[in-house]
Tab-separated table of C-alpha atoms (C1' of nucleotides) in Angstrom:
chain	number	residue	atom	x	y	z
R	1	UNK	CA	0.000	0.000	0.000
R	2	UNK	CA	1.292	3.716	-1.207
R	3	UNK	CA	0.711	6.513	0.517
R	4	UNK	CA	-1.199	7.929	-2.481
R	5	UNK	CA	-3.860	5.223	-1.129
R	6	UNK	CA	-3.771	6.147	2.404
R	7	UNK	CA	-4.498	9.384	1.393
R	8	UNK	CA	-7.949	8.688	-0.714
R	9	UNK	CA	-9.274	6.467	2.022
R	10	UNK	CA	-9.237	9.397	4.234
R	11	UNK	CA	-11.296	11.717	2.083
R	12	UNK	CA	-13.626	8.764	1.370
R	13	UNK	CA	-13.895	8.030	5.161
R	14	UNK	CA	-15.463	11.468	5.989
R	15	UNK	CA	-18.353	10.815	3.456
R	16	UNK	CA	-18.653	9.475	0.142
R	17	UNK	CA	-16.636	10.652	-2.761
R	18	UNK	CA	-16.894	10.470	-6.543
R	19	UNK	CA	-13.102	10.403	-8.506
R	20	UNK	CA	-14.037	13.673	-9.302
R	21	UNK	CA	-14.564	15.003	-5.709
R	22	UNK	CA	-11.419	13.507	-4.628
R	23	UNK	CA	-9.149	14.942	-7.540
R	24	UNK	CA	-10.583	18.446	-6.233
R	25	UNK	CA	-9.807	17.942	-2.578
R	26	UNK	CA	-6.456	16.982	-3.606
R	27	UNK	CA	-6.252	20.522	-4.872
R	28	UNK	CA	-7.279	21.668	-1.238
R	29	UNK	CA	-7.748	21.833	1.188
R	30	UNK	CA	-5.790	18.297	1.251
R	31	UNK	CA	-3.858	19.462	-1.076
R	32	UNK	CA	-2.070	21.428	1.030
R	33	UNK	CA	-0.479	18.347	2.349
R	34	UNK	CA	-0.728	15.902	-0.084
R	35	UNK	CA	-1.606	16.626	-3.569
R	36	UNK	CA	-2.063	14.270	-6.624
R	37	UNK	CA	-3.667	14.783	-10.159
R	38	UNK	CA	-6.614	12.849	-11.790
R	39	UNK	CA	-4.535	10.669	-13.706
R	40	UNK	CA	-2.944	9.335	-10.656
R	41	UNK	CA	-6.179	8.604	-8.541
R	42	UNK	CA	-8.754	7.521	-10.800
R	43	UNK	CA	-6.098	4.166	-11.305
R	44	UNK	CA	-5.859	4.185	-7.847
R	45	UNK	CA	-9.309	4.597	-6.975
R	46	UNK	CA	-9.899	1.399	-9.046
R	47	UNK	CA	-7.094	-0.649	-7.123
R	48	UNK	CA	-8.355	0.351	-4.023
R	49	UNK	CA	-11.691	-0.772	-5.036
R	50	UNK	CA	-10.047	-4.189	-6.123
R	51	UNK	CA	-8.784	-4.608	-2.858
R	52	UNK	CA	-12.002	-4.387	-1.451
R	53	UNK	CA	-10.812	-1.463	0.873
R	54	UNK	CA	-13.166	0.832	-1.303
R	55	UNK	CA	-16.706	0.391	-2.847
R	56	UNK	CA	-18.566	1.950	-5.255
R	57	UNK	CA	-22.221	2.438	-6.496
R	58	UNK	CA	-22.794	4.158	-9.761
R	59	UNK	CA	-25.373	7.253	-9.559
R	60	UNK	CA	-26.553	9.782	-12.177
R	61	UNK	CA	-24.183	12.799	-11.556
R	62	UNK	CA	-25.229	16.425	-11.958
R	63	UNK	CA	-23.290	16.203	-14.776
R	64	UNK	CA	-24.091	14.617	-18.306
R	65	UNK	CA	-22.817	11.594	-17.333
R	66	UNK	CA	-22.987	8.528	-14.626
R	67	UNK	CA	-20.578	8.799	-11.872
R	68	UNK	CA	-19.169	6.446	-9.234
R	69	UNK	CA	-19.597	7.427	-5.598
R	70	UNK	CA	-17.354	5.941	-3.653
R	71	UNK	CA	-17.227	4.836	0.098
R	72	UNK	CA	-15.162	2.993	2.637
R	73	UNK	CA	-14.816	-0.663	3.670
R	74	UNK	CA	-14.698	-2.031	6.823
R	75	UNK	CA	-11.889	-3.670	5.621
R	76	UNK	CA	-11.093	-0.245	4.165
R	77	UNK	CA	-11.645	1.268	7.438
R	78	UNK	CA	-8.992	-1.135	9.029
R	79	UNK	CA	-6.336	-0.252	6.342
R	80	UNK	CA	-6.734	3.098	7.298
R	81	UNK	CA	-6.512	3.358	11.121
R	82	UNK	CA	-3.670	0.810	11.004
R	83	UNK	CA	-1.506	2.904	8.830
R	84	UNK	CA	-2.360	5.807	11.314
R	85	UNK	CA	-0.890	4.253	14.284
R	86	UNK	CA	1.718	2.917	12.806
R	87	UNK	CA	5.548	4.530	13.621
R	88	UNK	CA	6.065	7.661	11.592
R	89	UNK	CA	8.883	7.725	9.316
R	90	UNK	CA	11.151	10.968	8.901
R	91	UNK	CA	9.409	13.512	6.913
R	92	UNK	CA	10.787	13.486	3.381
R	93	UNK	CA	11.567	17.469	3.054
R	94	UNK	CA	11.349	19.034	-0.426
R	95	UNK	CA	11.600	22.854	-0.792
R	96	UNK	CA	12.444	24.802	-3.500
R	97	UNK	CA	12.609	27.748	-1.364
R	98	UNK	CA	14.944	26.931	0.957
R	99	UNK	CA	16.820	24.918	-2.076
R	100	UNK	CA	16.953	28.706	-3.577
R	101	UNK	CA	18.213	30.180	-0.121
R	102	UNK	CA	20.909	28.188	0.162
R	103	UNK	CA	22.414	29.538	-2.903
R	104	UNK	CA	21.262	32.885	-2.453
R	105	UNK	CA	24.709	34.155	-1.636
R	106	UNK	CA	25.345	33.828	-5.332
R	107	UNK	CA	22.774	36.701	-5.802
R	108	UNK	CA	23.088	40.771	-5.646
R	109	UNK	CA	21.651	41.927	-1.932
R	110	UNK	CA	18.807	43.296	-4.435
R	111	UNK	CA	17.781	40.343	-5.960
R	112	UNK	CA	18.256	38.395	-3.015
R	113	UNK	CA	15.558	40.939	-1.027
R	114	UNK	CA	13.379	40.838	-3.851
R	115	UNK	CA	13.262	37.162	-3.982
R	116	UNK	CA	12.683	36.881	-0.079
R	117	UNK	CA	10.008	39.855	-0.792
R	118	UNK	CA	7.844	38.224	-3.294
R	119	UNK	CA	7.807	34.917	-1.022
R	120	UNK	CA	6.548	37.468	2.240
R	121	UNK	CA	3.964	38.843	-0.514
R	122	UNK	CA	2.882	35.173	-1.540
R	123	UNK	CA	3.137	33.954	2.494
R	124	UNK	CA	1.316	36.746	3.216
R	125	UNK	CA	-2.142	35.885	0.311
R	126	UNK	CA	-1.839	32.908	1.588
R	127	UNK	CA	-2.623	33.581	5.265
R	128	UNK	CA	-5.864	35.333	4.251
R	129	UNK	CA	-6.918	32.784	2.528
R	130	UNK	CA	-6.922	30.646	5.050
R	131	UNK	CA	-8.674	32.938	7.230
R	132	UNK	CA	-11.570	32.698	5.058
R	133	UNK	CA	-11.388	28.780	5.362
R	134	UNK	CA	-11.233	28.990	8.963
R	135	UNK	CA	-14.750	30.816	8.926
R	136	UNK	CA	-16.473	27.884	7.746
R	137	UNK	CA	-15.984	26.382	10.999
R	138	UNK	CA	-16.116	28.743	14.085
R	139	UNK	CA	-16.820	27.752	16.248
R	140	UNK	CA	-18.425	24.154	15.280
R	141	UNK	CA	-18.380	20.897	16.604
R	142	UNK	CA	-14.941	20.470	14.646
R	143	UNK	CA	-13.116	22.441	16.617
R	144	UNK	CA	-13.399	20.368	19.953
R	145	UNK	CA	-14.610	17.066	19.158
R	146	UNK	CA	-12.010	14.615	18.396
R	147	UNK	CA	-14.532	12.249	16.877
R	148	UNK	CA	-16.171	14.535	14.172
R	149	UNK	CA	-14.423	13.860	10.479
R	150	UNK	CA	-14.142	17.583	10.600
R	151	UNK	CA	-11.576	17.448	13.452
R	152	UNK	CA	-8.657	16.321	10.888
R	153	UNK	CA	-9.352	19.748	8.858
R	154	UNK	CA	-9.596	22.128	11.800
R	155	UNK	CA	-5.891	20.421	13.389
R	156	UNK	CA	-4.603	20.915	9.959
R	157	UNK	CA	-5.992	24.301	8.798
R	158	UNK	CA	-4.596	25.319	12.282
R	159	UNK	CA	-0.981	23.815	11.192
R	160	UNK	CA	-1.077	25.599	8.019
R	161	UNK	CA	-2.011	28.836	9.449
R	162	UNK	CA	0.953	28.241	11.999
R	163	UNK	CA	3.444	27.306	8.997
R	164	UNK	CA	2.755	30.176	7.505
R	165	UNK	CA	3.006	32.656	10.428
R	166	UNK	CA	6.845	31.328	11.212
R	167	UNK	CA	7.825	32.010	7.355
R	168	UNK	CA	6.616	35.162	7.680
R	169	UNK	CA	8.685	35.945	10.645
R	170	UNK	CA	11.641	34.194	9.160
R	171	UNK	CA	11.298	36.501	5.895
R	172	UNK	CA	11.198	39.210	8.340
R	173	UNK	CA	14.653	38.427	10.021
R	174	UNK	CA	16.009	37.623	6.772
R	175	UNK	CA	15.141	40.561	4.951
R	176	UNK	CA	16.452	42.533	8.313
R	177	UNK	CA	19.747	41.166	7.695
R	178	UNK	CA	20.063	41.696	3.538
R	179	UNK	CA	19.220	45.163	4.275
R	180	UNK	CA	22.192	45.729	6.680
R	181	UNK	CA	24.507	43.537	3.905
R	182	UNK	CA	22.961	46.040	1.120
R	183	UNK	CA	23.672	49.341	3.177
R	184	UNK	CA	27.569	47.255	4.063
R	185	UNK	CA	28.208	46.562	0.902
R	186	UNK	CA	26.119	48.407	-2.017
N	1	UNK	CA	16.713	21.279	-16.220
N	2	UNK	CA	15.056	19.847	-13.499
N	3	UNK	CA	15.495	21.022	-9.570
N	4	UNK	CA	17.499	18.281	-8.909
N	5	UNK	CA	19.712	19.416	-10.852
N	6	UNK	CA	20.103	22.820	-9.617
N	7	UNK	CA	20.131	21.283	-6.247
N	8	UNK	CA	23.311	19.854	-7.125
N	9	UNK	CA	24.979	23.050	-8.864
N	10	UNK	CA	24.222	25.037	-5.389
N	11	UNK	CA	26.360	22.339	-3.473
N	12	UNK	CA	29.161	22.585	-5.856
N	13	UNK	CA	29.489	26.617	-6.309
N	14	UNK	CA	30.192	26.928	-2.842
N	15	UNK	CA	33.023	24.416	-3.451
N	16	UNK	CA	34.154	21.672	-5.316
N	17	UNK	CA	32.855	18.221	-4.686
N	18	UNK	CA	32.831	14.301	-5.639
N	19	UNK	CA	29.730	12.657	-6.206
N	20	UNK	CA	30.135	10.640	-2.905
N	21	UNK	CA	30.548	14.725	-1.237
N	22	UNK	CA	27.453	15.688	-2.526
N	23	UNK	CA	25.310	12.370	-1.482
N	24	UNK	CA	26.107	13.408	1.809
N	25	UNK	CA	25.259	16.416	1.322
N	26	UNK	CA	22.032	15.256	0.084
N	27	UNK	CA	21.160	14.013	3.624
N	28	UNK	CA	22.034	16.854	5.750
N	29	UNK	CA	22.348	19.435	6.339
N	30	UNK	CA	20.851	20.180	2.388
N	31	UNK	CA	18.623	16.703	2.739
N	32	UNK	CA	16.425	18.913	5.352
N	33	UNK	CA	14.925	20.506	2.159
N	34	UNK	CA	16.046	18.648	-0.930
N	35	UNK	CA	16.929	14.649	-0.274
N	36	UNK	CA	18.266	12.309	-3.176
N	37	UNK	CA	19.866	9.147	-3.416
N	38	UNK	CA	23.171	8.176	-4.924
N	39	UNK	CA	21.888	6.397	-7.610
N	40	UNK	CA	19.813	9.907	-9.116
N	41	UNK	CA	22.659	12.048	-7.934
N	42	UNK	CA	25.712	9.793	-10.397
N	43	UNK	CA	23.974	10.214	-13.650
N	44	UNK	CA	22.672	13.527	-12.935
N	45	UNK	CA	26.627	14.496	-12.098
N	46	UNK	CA	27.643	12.824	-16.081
N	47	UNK	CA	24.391	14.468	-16.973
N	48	UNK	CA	25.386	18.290	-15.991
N	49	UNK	CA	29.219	17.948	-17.228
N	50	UNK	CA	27.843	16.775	-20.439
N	51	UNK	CA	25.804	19.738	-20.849
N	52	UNK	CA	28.879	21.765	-19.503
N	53	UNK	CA	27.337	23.252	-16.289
N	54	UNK	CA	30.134	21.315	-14.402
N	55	UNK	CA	33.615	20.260	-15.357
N	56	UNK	CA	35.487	17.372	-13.247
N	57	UNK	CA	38.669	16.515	-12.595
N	58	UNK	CA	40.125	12.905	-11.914
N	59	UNK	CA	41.793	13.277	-8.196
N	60	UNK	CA	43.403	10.470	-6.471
N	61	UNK	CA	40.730	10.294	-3.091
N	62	UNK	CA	41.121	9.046	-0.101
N	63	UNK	CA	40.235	5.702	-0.360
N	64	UNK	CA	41.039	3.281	-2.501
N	65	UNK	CA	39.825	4.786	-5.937
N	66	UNK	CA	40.392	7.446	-8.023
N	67	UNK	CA	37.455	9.990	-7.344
N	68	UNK	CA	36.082	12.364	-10.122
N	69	UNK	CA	35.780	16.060	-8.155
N	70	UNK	CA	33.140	18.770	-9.657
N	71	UNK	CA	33.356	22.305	-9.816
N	72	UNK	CA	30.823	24.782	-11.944
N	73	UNK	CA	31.863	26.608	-15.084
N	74	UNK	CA	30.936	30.169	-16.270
N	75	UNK	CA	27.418	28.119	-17.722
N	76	UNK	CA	26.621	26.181	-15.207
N	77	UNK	CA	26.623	29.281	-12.456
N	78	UNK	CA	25.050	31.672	-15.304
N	79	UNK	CA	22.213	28.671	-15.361
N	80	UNK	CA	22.065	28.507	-11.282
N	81	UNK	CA	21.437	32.399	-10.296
N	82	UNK	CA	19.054	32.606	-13.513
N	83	UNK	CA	16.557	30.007	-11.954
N	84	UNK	CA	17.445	31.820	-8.214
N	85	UNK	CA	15.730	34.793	-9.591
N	86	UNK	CA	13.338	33.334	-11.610
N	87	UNK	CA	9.405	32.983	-10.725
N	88	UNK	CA	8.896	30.922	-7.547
N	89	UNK	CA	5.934	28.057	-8.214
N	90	UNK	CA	3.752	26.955	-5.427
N	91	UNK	CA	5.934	24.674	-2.967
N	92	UNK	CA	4.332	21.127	-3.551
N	93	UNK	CA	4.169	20.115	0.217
N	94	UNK	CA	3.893	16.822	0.955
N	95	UNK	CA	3.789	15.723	4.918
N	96	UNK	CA	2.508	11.805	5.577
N	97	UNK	CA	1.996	13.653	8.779
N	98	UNK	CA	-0.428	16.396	7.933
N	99	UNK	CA	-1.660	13.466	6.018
N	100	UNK	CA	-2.318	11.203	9.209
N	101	UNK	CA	-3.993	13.977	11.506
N	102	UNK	CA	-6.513	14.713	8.809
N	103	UNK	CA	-7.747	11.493	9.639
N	104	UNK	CA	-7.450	11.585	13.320
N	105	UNK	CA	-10.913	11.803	14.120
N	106	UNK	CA	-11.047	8.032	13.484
N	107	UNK	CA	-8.587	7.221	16.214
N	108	UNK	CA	-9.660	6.927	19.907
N	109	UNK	CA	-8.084	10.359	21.964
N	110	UNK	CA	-5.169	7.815	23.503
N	111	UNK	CA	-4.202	6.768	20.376
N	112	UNK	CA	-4.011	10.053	18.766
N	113	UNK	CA	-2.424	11.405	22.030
N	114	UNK	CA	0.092	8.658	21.815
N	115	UNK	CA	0.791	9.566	17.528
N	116	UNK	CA	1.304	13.613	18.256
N	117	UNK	CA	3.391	12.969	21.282
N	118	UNK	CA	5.698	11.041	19.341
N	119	UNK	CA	6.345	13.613	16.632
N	120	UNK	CA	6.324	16.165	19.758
N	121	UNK	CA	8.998	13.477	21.124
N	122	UNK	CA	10.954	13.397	17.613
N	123	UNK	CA	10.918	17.507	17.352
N	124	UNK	CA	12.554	18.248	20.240
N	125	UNK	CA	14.954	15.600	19.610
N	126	UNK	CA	15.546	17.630	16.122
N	127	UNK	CA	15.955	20.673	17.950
N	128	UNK	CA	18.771	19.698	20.138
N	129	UNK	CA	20.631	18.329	16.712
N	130	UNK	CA	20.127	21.571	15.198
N	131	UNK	CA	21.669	23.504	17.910
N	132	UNK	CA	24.330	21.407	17.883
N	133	UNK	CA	24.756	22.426	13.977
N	134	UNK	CA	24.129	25.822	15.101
N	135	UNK	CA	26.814	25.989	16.904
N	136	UNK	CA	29.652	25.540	13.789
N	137	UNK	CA	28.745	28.951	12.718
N	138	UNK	CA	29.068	31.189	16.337
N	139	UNK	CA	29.497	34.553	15.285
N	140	UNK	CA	31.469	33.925	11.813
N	141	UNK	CA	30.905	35.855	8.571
N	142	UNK	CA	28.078	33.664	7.343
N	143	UNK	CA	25.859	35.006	10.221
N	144	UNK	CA	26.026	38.369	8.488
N	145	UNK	CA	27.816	38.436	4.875
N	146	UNK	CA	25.279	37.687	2.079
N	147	UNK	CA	28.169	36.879	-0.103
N	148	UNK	CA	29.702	33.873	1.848
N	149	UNK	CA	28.942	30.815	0.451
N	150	UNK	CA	28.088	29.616	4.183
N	151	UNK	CA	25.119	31.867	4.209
N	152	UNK	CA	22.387	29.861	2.647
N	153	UNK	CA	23.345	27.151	5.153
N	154	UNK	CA	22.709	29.934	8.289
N	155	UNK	CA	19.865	31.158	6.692
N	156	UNK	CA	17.942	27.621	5.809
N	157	UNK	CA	19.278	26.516	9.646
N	158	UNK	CA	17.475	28.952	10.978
N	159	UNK	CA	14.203	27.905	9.463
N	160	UNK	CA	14.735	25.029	10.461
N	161	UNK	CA	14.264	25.527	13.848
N	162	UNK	CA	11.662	28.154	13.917
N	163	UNK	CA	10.208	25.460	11.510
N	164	UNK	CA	10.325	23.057	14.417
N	165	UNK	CA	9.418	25.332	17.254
N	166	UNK	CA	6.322	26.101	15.218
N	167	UNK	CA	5.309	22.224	14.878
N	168	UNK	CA	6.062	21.830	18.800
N	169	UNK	CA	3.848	24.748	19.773
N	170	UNK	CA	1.064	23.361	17.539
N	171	UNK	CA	1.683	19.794	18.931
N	172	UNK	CA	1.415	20.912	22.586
N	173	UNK	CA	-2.215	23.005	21.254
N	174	UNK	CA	-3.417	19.712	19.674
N	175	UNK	CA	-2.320	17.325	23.022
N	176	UNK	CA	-4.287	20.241	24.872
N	177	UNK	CA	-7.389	19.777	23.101
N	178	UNK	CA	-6.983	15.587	22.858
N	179	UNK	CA	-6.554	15.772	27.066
N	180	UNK	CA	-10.000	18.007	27.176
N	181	UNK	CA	-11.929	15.092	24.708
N	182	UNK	CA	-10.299	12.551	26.712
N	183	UNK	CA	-11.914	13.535	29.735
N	184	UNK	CA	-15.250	15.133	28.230
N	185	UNK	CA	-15.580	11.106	26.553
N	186	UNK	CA	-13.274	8.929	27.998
P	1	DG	C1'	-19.872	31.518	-29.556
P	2	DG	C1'	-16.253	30.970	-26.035
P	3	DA	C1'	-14.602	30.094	-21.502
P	4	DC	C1'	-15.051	27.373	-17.670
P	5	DC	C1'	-16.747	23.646	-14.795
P	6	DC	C1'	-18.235	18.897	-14.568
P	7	DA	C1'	-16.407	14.148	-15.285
P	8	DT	C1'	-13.409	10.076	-16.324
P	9	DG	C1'	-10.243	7.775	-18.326
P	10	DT	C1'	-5.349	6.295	-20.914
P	11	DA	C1'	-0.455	6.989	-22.675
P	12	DA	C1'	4.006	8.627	-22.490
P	13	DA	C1'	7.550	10.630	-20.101
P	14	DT	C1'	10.169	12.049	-16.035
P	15	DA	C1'	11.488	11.614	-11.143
P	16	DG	C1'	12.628	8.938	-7.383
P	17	DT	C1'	13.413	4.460	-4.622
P	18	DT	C1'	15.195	-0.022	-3.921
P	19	DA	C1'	18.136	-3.558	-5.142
P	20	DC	C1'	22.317	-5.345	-7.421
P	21	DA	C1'	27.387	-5.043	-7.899
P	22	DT	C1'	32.188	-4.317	-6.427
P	23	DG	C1'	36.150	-3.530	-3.497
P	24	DA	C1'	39.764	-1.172	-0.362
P	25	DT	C1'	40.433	0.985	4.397
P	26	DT	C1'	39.679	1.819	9.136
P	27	DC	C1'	37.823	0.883	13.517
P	28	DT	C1'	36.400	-2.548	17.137
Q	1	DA	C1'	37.038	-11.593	11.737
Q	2	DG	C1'	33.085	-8.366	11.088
Q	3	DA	C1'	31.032	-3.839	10.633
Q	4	DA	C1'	31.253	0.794	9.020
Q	5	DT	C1'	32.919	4.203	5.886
Q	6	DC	C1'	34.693	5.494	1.486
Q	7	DA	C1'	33.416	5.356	-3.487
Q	8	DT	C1'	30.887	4.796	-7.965
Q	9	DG	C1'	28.110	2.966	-10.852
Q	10	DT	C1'	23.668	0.197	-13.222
Q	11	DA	C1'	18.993	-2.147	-13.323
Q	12	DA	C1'	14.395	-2.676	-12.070
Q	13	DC	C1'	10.605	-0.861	-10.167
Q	14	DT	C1'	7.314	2.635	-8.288
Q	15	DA	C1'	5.508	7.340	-8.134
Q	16	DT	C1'	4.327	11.503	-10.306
Q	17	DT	C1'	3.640	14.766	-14.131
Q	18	DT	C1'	2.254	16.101	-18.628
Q	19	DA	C1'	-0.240	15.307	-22.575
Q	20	DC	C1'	-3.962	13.050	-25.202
Q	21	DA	C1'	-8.912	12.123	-25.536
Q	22	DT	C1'	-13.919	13.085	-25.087
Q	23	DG	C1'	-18.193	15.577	-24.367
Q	24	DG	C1'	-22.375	17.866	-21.986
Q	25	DG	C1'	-23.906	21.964	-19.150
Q	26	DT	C1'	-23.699	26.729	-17.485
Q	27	DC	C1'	-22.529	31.490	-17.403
Q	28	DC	C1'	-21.316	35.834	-19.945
DNA sequence: GGACCCATGTAAATAGTTACATGATTCT
DNA sequence: AGAATCATGTAACTATTTACATGGGTCC
């Protein structure tokens, strides 16, 4: 079992999900997290369904055509709440950010700050975005109760908003200091 | 070019490198944000001197074998600050952890105490390996000069642990609110 | 009429992991 | 003697992205 597959069980465990509906939450809010394209889940959707840790019932969509809706197994459910208990591996860290950073000696103070700028700009959309997508909840059953599917999207949302707070503070102190190099050295 | 490959060109401006110097690399400290194995980095190596971003030179190493040692040319660094100041995408994140706690709600509050204080655990164990990498730099010209080669390493340290401090503060919220739906339905 | 959303698939290519292969040196 | 580190590569497999393919409905 992939990850990939971990990942659709747990937007099919809140409620039932068509391929299409999954693809989007991949987008976000899960996709904030964990993100995956069409062409990688509706294969996957099929394994899992193969496996018998999904199931599927085929409805008229509001669209032109038939599609499946798909919903969790207790077998399905098993998979799941195994995986999450299971030890935790090391993160595997991949930022192009910080990739740039660590090169960003090889830049002018200028376009160093501008760089850092634009990602303080970007951090900073970002955060009021997700202020809008925490007012879908306040203050709901979500936000206390450990057993609503909801719970997994407040924690999360929560995370993101945190994430985003400490970049912002870390642009801060680094644009601090390639203002003192610029003035140093112009 | 892919970002692997410009992964690899930052390690070798700041100096020159073998391909067994830049696999470790690749684990820390530049695996915090960009990890790859020996077998991608070796081809990608014959890959850039082919396209003359990096030129090598046959050195007798320290072990048994003759080792081939990298350094950039005039292309390959021309290629490395163009993409430094080029348009930053949308950081794909992808955290199995994230990943886990938006399923949470399906695990009973002991078990979900027991998965956060583990990563709460494995943070602060982090934290004290970062200071100790912290502590190479105290107060040398990388804390300051934007044009040492050291300074992407300060600067990416640093997020690292306000990174981490971030995720412990947000653990210790979430244990908070698992201890109050422990006791509210035990 | 054109752009965009709904809706689901497959094919081809690239990126990344795991396993195979080899062999000297240094530490315990 | 056995394990770990130095050192470099290839082969097979898995994961992910990009492109191809199709077509109705809704909004402007």
């Amino acid at each position: 079992m992939n990850t990939l597959g971990y990942a659709i069980l747990g937007l099919v465990a809140g409620r039932s999900r068509t391929g299409y509906e999954v693809s989007r939450a991949m987008q976000r809010p899960l996709g904030y997290f964990w993100t995956a394209r069409h062409s990688q889940i509706y294969p996957e959707l099929a394994g899992l369904e193969r496996d018998g840790l999904l199931r599927s019932r085929v409805v008229p969509g509001p669209g032109p055509r038939d599609t499946k809706r798909y919903s969790l197994t207790r077998k399905g459910k098993a998979a799941l709440t195994d995986w999450l208990a299971s030890p935790l591996g090391e993160e595997p860290a991949k930022s192009e950010l910080m990739l740039r950073v660590w090169s960003l000696w090889l830049l002018s103070p200028d376009q160093a700050r501008r760089l850092i700028a634009t990602v303080r700009e970007d951090t900073l959309e970002a955060l009021a975005q997700t202020a809008i997508e925490r007012e879908g909840f306040s203050p709901g059953v979500a936000t206390t109760d450990l057993s609503d599917p909801e719970f997994g999207r407040w924690a999360t949302l929560q995370w993101g908003i945190a994430h985003r707070e400490a970049l912002l503070r870390w642009c801060d102190w680094l644009l601090q200091r390639l203002h003192e190099s610029e003035e140093s050295s112009p």
